[in-house]
XYZ file of C-alpha atoms in Angstrom:
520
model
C 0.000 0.000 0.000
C 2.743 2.262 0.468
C 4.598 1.384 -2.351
C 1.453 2.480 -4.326
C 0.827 5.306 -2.708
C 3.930 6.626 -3.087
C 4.384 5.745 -6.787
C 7.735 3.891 -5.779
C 8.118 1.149 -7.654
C 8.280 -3.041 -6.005
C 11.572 -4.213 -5.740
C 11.641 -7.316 -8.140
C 13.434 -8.989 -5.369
C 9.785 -8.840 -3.712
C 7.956 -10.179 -6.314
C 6.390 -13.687 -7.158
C 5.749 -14.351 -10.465
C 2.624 -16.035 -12.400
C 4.478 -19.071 -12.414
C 7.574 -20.441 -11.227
C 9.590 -23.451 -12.233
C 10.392 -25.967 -9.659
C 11.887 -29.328 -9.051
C 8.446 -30.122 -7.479
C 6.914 -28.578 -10.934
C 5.439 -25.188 -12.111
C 3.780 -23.166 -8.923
C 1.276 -20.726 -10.451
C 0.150 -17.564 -8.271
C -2.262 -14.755 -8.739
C -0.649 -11.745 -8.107
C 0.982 -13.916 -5.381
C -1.869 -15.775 -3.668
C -0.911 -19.541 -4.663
C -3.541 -21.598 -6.395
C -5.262 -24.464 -5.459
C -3.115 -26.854 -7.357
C 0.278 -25.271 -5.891
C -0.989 -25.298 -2.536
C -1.166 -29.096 -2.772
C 2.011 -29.728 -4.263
C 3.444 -27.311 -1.272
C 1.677 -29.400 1.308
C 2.473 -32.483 -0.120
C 6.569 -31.945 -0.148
C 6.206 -30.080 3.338
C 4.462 -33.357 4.727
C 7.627 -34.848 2.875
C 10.048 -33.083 3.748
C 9.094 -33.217 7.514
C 8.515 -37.027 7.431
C 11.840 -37.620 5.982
C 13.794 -35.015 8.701
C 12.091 -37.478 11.215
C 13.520 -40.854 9.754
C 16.838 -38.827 9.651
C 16.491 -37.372 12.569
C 14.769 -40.161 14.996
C 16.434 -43.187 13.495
C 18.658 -43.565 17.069
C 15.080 -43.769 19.045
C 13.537 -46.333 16.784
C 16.963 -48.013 16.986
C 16.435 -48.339 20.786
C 12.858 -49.049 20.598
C 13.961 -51.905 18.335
C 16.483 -53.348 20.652
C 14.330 -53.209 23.418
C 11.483 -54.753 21.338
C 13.843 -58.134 20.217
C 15.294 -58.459 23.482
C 11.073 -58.985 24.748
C 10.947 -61.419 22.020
C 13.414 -63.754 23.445
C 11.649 -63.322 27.107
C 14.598 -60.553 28.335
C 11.947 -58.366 30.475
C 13.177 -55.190 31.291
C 15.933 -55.745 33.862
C 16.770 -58.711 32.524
C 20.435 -59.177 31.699
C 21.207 -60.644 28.121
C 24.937 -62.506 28.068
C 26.508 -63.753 24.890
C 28.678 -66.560 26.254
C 29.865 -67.974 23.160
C 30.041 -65.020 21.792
C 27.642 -62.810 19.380
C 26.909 -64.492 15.961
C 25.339 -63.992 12.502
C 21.976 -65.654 13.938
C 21.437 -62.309 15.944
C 20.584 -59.211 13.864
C 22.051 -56.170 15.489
C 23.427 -53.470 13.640
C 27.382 -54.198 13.397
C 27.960 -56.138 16.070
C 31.196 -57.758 16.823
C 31.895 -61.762 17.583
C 34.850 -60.592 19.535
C 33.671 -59.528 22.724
C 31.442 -61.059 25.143
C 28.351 -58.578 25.209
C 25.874 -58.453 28.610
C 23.322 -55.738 28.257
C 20.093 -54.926 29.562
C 16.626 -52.443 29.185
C 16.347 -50.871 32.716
C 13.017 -49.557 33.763
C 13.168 -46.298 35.404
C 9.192 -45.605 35.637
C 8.797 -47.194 39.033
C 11.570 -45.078 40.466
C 15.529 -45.061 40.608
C 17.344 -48.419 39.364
C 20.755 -49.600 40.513
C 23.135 -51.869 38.011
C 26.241 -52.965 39.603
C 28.543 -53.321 37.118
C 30.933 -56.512 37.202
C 34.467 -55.791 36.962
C 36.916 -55.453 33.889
C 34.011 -54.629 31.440
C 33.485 -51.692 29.383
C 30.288 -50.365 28.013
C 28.081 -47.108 28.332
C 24.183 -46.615 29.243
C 22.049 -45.041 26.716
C 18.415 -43.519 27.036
C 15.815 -44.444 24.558
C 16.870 -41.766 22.133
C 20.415 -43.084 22.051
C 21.585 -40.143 24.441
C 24.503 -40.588 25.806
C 24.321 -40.502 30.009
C 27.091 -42.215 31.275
C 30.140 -44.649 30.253
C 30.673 -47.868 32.451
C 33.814 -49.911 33.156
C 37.417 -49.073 31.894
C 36.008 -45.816 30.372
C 33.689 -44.894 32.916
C 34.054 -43.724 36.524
C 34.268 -46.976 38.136
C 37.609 -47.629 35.190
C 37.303 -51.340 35.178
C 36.727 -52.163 39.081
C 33.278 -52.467 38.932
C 30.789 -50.512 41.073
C 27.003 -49.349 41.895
C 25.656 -47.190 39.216
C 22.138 -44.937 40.906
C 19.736 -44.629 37.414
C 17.566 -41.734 38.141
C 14.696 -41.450 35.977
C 13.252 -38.094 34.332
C 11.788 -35.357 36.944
C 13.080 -37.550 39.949
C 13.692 -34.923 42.653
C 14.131 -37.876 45.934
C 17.305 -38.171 48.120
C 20.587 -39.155 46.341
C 22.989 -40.979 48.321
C 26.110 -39.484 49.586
C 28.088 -42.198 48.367
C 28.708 -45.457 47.077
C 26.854 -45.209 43.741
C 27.751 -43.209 40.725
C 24.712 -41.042 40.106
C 23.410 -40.807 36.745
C 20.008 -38.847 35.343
C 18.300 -40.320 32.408
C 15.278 -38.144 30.326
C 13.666 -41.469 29.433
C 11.517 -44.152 31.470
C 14.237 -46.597 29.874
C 17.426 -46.771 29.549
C 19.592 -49.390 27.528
C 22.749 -50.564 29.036
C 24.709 -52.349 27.444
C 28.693 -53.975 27.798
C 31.366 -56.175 26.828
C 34.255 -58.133 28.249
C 37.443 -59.094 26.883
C 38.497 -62.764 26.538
C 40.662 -64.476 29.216
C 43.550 -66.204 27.435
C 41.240 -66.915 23.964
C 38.701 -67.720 26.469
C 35.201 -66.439 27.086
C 34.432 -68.499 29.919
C 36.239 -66.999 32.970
C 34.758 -63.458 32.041
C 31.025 -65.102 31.699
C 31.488 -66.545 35.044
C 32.409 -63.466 36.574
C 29.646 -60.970 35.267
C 27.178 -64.133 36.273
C 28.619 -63.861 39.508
C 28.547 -59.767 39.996
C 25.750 -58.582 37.951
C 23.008 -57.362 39.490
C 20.231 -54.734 38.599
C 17.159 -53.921 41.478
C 15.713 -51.061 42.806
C 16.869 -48.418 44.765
C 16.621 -48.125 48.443
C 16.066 -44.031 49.294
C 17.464 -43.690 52.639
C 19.520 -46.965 52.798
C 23.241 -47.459 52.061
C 24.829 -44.866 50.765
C 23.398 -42.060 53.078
C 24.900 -41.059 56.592
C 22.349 -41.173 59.974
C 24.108 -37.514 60.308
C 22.276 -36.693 57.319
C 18.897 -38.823 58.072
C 19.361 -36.405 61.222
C 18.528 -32.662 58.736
C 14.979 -34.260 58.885
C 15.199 -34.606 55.149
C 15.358 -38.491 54.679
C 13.880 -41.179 56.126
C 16.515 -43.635 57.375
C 16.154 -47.259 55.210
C 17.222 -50.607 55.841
C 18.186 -52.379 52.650
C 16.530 -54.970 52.115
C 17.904 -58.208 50.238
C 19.027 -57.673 46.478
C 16.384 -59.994 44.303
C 18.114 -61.767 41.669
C 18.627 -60.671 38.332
C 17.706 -62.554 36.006
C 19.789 -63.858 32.881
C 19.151 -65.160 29.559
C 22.043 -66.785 27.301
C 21.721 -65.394 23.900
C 24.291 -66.928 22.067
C 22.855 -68.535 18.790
C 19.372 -67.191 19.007
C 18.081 -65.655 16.013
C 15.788 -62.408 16.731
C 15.880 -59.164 15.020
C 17.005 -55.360 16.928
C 17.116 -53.412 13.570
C 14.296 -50.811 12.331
C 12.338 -51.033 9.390
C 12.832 -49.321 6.344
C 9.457 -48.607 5.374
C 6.212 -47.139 6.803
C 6.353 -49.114 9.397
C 8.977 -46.782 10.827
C 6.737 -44.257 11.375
C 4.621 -46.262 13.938
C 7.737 -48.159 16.005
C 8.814 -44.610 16.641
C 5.176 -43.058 17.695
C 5.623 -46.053 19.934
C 8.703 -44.753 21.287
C 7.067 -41.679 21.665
C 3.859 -42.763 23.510
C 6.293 -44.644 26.125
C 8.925 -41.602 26.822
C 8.278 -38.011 28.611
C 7.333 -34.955 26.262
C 10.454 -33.656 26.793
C 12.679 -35.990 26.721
C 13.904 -34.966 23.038
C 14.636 -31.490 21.719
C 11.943 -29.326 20.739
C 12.385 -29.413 16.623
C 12.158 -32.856 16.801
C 9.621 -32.903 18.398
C 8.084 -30.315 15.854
C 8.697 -32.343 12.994
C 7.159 -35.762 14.603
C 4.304 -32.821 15.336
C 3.675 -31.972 11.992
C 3.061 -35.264 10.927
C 0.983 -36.919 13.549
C 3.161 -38.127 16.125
C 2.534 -36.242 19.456
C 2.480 -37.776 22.775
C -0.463 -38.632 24.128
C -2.448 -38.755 20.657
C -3.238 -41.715 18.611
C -1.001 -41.494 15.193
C -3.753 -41.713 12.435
C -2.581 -40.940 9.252
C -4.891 -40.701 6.162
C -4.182 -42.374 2.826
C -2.102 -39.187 1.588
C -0.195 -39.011 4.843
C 1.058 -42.809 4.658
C 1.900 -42.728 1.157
C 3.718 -39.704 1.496
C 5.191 -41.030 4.791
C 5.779 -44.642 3.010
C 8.318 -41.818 0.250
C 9.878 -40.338 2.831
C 11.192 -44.002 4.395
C 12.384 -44.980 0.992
C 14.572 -41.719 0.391
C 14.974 -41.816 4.510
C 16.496 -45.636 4.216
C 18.853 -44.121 0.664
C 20.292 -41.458 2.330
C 21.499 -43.719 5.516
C 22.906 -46.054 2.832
C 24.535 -43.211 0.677
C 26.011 -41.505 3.582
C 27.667 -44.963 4.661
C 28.464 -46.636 1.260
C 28.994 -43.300 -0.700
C 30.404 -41.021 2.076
C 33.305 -39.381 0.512
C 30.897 -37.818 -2.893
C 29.403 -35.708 -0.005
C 32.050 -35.928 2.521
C 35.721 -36.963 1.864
C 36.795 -35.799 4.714
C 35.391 -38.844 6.450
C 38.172 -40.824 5.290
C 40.941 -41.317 8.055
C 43.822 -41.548 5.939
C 43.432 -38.874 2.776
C 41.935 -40.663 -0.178
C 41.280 -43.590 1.445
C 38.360 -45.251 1.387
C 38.734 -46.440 4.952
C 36.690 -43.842 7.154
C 34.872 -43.266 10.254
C 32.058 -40.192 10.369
C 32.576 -39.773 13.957
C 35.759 -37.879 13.786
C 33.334 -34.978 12.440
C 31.868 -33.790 15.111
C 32.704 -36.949 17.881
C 29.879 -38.540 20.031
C 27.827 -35.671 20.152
C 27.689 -34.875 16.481
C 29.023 -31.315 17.033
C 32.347 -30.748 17.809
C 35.717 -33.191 16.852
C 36.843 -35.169 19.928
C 39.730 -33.346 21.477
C 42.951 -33.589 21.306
C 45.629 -34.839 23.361
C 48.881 -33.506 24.844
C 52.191 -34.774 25.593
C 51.299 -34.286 29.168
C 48.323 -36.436 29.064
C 46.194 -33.377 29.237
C 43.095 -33.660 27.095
C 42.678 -30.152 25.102
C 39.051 -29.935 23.720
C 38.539 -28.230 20.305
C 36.408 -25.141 20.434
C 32.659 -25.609 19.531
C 31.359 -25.375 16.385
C 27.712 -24.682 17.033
C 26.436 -27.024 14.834
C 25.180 -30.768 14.474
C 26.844 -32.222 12.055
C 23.687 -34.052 10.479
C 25.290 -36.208 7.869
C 27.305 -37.820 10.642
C 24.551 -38.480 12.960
C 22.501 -39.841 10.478
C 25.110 -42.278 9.102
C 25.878 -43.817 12.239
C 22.901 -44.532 13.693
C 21.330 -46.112 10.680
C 24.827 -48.013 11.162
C 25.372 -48.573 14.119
C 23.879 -48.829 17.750
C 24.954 -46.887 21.338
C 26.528 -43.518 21.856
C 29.705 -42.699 23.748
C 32.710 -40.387 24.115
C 34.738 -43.691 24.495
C 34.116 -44.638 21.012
C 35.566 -41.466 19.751
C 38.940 -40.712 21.303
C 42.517 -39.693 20.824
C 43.452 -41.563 24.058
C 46.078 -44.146 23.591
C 45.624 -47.575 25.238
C 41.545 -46.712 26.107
C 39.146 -48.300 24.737
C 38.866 -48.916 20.991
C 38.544 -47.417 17.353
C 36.875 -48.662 14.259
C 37.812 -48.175 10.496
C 34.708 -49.256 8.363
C 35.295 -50.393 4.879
C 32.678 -50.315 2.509
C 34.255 -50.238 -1.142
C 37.658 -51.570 -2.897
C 40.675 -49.762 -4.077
C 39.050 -48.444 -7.047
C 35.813 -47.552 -5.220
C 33.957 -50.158 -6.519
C 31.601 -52.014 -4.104
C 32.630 -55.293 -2.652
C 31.499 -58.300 -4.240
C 30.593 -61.650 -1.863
C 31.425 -63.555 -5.177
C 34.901 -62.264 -5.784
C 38.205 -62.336 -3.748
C 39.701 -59.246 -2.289
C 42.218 -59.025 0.406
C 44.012 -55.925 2.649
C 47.490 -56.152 4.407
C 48.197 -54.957 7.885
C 51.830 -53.781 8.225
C 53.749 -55.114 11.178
C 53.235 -53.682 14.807
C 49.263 -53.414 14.253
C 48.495 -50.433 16.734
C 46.342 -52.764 19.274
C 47.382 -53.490 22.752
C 44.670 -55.519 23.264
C 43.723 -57.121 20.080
C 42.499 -56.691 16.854
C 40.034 -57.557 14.119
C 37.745 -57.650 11.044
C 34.236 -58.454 10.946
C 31.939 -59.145 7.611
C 28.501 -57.476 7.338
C 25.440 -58.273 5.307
C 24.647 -54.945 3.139
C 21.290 -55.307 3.674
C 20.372 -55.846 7.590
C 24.532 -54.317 8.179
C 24.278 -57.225 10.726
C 26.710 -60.119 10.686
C 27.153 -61.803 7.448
C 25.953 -65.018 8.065
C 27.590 -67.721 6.370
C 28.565 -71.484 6.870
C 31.679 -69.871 9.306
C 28.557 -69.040 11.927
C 31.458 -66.072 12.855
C 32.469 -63.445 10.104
C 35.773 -62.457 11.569
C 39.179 -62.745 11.532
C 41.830 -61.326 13.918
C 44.513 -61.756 16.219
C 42.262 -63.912 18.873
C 41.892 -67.677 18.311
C 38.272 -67.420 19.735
C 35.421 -67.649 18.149
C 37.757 -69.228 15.216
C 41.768 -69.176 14.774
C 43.583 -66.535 14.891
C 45.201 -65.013 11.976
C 49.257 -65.577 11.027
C 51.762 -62.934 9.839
C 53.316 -62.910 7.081
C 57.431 -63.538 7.146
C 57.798 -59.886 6.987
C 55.661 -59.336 9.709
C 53.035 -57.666 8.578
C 49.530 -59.464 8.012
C 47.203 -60.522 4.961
C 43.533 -61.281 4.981
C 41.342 -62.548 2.536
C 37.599 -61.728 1.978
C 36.186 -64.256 -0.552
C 33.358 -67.067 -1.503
C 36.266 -69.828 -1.130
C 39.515 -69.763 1.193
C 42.250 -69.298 -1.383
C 45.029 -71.968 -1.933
C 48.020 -71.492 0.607
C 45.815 -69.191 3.116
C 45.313 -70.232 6.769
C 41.883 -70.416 8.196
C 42.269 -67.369 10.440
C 43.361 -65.716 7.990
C 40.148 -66.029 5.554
C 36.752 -64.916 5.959
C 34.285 -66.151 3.637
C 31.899 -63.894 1.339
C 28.714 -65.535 -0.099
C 28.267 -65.130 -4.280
C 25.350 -62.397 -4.756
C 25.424 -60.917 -1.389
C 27.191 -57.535 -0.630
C 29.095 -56.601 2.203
C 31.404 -54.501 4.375
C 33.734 -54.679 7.234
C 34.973 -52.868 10.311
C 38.491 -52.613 11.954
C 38.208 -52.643 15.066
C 41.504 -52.233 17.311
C 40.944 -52.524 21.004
C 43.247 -50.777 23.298
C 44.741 -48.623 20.498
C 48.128 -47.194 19.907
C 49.657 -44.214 19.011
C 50.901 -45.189 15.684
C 47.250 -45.015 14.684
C 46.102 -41.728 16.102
C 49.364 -40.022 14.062
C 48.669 -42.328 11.098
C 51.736 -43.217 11.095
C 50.191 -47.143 10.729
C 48.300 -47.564 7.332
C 46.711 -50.832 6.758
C 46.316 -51.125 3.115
C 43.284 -50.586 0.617
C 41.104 -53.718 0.194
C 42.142 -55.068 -3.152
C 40.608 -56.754 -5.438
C 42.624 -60.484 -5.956
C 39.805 -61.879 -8.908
């Protein structure tokens, strides 16, 4: 109005024309109202648009929800403690798992009030919410370093008496929480290790007023003194072999396992713009998700291109981001070195001193990263991510060949470790499918090879020292078992390198294992 009262003429910059070419087609306008037909192309690829930032954006809670769900389909109740005693294998589908380790994990259920685990000695692990949150590492990285201890589980909005002492004291947003651990082998042996996290586990409820707080302090009036009562058993369920599934689906049925997440978690207990985009297409808590016929096909879209870009951010990572590879022009890489375990900021450095020196912030998620890994991979924690020699462990993952070409289960391929592989504790490859980036299952029951002689032999070195290992359909003439894994003809896979206890050699790169190459 003033523009035309004035006689000054509309910057162009301000103006919409009659029509405008799009990637979503032509928009027409009247002198800039939209018309009917634009308005439901604009609606339609906002519905989209949102509905895909939510399968990017939520895939760590329906990755939870998921784990949580399999683990009830074997009869592991909430508090129940899952143990792997021979091991993890290709039967189980969890998102890159390792048969390396001896995992023990468990859902806790924080809804009838704080939860205690006491975690057994000379593990290492971390506890998770239901969103994949990070609250706090257990075992050699965590504050108890590898002796064991009480770990107090608070649950969202608990405002009670905390003990003095004797716990470490941790405050979860969710009703759940996943934790979930592993323990090393004793002498190529998992059986020492199961006995003694049989022995020492032990999750229960928490006694307000009991152990752990003073009669001084029961004295302020404030808390009620408590006598402990007896800790109930935990039970335990040997996993080892079973075949049940932790991964999300890839299609509509997304949408629902994470409005069930939703429904069973606080309001708050995720960020405000996610919970805007769950918001703007039917998910809210409390409310029953109902979407029409437009909504679910557009939702049933948005998983497809939602399940792509997880698998082009993982297989394809260096045509967006090259600077995930560790070693320049690699194509081993890791997407955590982006912005670490919180997806912002790299992990910090390290001095000569010992002296940790953090990076300053950058302000911003790195989404790309986050995405990748959690439709990868499964837990959060600062111990998976950091420049700390001889401390837990880093991964390489490997998902094409020298020449960038993806790697073929009916072809052979090896890579060559140089000598002094940068592992204190051990080392190792595992094989995953493509398709459920689970375990590769195969007639070896245990895709790996490394430089343990449990789950299968270990692998030799070379005269020179350093190390060869074949990937391929058929162990190649003059090649030790341990030091083949077998492929299967028309099925795709990766791998990971995973060194445990790492060394320096590998945080100055001084160590380069070589590319996998392609044999025939």
């Amino acid at each position: 109005m003033a523009f035309a009262q004035s006689g000054a003429e509309m910057p162009t910059i301000l103006v919409t024309p009659d029509k405008v070419e799009s990637r979503i087609g032509t928009l027409e306008f009247k002198d800039g109202a939209p018309s009917a037909a634009t308005v439901e192309k604009v609606r339609d690829t906002l519905d989209f648009t949102r509905g895909l930032d939510v399968f990017l954006n939520s895939y760590g809670g329906a990755s939870a929800y998921a784990i949580r769900k399999g683990l009830l389909s074997i009869g592991a109740e909430d508090n129940t403690v899952t143990i792997y005693p021979e091991l993890m294998d290709a039967k189980s589908l969890f998102l890159t798992a390792n048969a390396d380790t001896i995992y023990y994990f468990s859902t806790v259920d924080l809804t009838k009030g704080p939860m205690v685990v006491e975690q057994p000695p000379k593990g290492l692990g971390t506890i998770n919410d239901m969103w994949f949150q990070w609250i706090v590492d257990v075992g050699f990285p965590g504050p108890d370093r590898g002796e064991g201890g009480k770990y107090l589980l608070l649950p969202p909005g608990y405002d009670g008496p905390v003990p003095e002492g004797g716990f470490y004291v941790a405050r979860s947003k969710t009703n759940r929480v996943l934790y979930a651990a592993r323990a090393f082998l004793t002498d190529n042996d998992p059986k020492p290790m199961v006995e003694v996290i049989k022995k020492t586990i032990k999750i229960y409820p928490y006694t307000p007023g009991g152990v752990g707080t003073s009669i001084a302090t029961a004295l302020g009036g404030k808390v009620k003194l408590e006598a402990t009562p007896p800790i109930p058993e935990t039970k335990i369920i040997e996993a080892s072999g079973k075949a049940y599934n932790t991964i999300p689906p890839s299609d509509y049925s997304f949408f629902e396992m994470i409005n069930a997440n939703i429904q069973d978690e606080p309001a708050d207990s995720y960020n405000p713009e996610l919970a805007g985009q769950l918001a703007a297409i039917g998910i809210v808590k409390g409310k029953e998700f109902k979407p029409d016929d437009r909504m679910k096909k557009i939702l049933t879209d948005a998983a497809a291109v939602g399940n792509a870009a997880g698998r082009m951010l993982n297989w394809r990572y260096s045509v967006p981001h090259p600077d995930w590879a560790y070693y320049p022009g690699s194509m081993w890489g890791n997407m955590l070195w982006e912005g670490g375990a919180n997806f912002e900021t790299p992990p910090p450095m390290i001095s000569k001193e010992g002296l940790f020196e953090p990076l300053p912030p950058t302000g911003a998620r790195t989404l790309d990263s986050k995405t990748a890994f959690y439709y990868g991979y499964t837990l959060d924690s600062p111990g998976m991510i950091m420049r700390l020699p001889r401390v837990g462990s880093q991964y390489l993952m490997g998902f094409s060949d020298a020449d960038k070409n993806d790697l073929d289960g009916g072809k052979t391929y090896k890579v060559t470790l140089p000598p002094n592989i940068p592992a204190a504790a051990f080392w190792s490859f595992t094989l995953y499918d493509n398709q459920s980036r689970s375990m590769l299952d195969t007639p070896q029951r245990y895709p790996r090879a490394g430089s343990q002689s449990y789950p299968s032999p270990a692998a030799e070195a070379d005269a020179d020292g350093s190390t060869t290992i074949f990937f391929g359909p058929k162990q190649p003439d003059g090649v030790k078992r341990g030091n083949w894994i077998q492929t299967m003809p028309d099925k795709g896979w990766f791998t990971l390198l995973r060194l445990y206890s790492p060394l320096e050699p590998f945080f100055t790169k001084e160590w380069r294992l070589s590319e996998i190459e392609l044999v025939k």
